[in-house]
Amino acid sequence: MEKRLHPKDAGGFCVFGVFIFIWSFALISGTVMVWLLAWAIRRGEFRDLRQGARMIFDEDEPVGIVTDHFPGEQPKW
Amino acid sequence: MVTESSSAAAASLGALSTPEIEARVQVDRSSKQVIVLYWGAALFWLTFASIAGIITSIKLHNPGFLGGIEWLTFGRMRAVHWDTAIYGFGGVAASGTLLWLQARLCQVRMPYTKLLIAGGLVFNVGILLGVIGIFMGQSTGVETLEFPLWAMPFLVVPYVFIVIANFTMYFQKKTTHTYVSQWYLMAVTVWFPVLVLSAEACTNLGAVDGVAQAIANWWYGHNVVGLFATPTGIAAAYYLIPKVIGKPIHSYHLSLLGFWANAIFYNWAGTHHLTGGPLPAWTITLGVVGSMMMFIPVITIGINHHMTMVGSFHLLKTSPTLRFAVMGSMMYTFASFQGSLESLRSHQEITHFTHYTIGHVHLGMYGFFAPLMFAMIYYAMPRLMNREWSSARLIRIHFWCTLIGTAIYGGAMCYAGIRQGMMMNDPSVPFLNIVQFTVPYLQLRTLGGVILLAGTVAFLINFVRIVTPHKFTWASPTMLDTDRDWKDILKAEKGAEAAQ
């Protein structure tokens, strides 16, 4: 019969290390996210949203062009 | 109809090849092997998970079914079904979608393709090992983290490659603007490693015990759906719906508000799974508040997805991508409203611990997330492979099976769950009567599952055909980057109309 490791047995190693890991991870990723938001604002990401919404279109597939239809069938407008 | 004059116009435009098109084709081609590997593997796991799900479902109304084989007992099959669905299909399909969409939106070639291919292989080996572990009875018993601990490094390490590739593409981007889909995609790669490592630490690694472990478990269980699968699905919808119908999204301001609201509120909702459990009441209240706040992102996303479609619903008849994308986005609104309401204590008095919750999960995963992944695959594969899907009929079969299967499954489970909950609240009803009442609905669930599997098989056939070109070729490829005839014809026609 395999002895199941009780969480407490691993506690000495885990508890402290894990909390340091989780908290530092959370702090670092939180800081990075705030920094990224500030960076994005500085970069002007939110300046012209109307134009931003159109960035998925280009000269080849402009607004007004339907880009998908069933294979082998006439595209509908 | 294509007229002669427009054909002539098309011929004059036929040689048109701008640097923009060249660049897009190159971007798509650079990611071909990686994406085909990820999506092919995802479809394999979807089929696997569906079969496991059907076996599990049959066991609920025919308990003796395959009962003699210990590997296929209920406790193992259920874990195998869910873990292959969320990691095998969800994780791998979402990663493929993430990489393709990010490359396209950044307009850069996919970096580290060999590393990503190796990572994809290791990730799938990890899932396979995890599944074998569960089959052998080594499930950890922690829901959604059932894979034995020794299988987890295979899942976590390759994800680091995806994170690196994602951010490399973003910081090399040739566009000046970050599209709303990109916010979601980058957030996923930040959230998921934090989620999985913290949750593993607090459950299977044993950093915390008892009730705190249950909280960590459900914090993860809820977030893996909401902060991993959902954002990828929403990102896909935000790209596909406007792109296919050729119309910018309804309100770009709202879409960004929706993203940040989702980022702030979703994380808190997990504890509503533990209503009635031995937790401090405030932790559950926090979960309920978080769930109710989710109305803000859900409404903003709903407004954007549905209002963009207004005036273009006729295209549902002709576009396979749009069908799946719109089904997914509509189901997102429905399942999210359902989920928020479901978190309320008064609602849970009836539906908690009933089939209702299972119905909700499947409406979310198979009604919302899966169709958006399908839509993504239907849209991208012809552009990656430079050839068309071989059969429109198989696409239609796939769509109707997905829609009808989800409706039967979700409808049967939600209705049965409500009735079941009401009967359980009535002490005069014997428990066996409740069990017997649910049997026909459990059979309907199996039927729904079989229909969904039939759709998946149709999709799989089409997928195999598009990646094995020599055997099946379509006579006239239609919507590809290189074959530009019809697009030019349409543009010429539109130009002529405008001139008149």
XYZ file of C-alpha atoms in Angstrom, chain B residues 327-328 331-332 334-335 338 356-371 406-411 414:
30
model
C -23.166 31.237 -32.465
C -20.209 31.538 -30.086
C -23.877 31.870 -26.472
C -21.253 33.916 -24.626
C -26.405 33.832 -22.763
C -24.068 31.606 -20.752
C -26.821 32.507 -16.782
C -27.948 22.654 -14.032
C -24.291 23.519 -13.409
C -23.155 20.847 -15.879
C -25.539 22.291 -18.461
C -24.074 25.753 -17.883
C -20.478 24.569 -18.263
C -21.249 22.911 -21.569
C -23.146 25.922 -22.881
C -20.030 27.921 -22.110
C -17.389 25.524 -23.366
C -19.209 23.947 -26.302
C -21.676 26.723 -27.049
C -19.282 29.662 -26.794
C -15.604 28.702 -26.708
C -15.518 25.726 -29.092
C -17.493 27.395 -31.950
C -25.410 21.983 -27.620
C -29.100 22.914 -27.506
C -30.176 19.383 -26.579
C -27.393 19.015 -24.044
C -27.823 22.429 -22.424
C -31.608 22.386 -22.555
C -30.657 22.964 -17.269
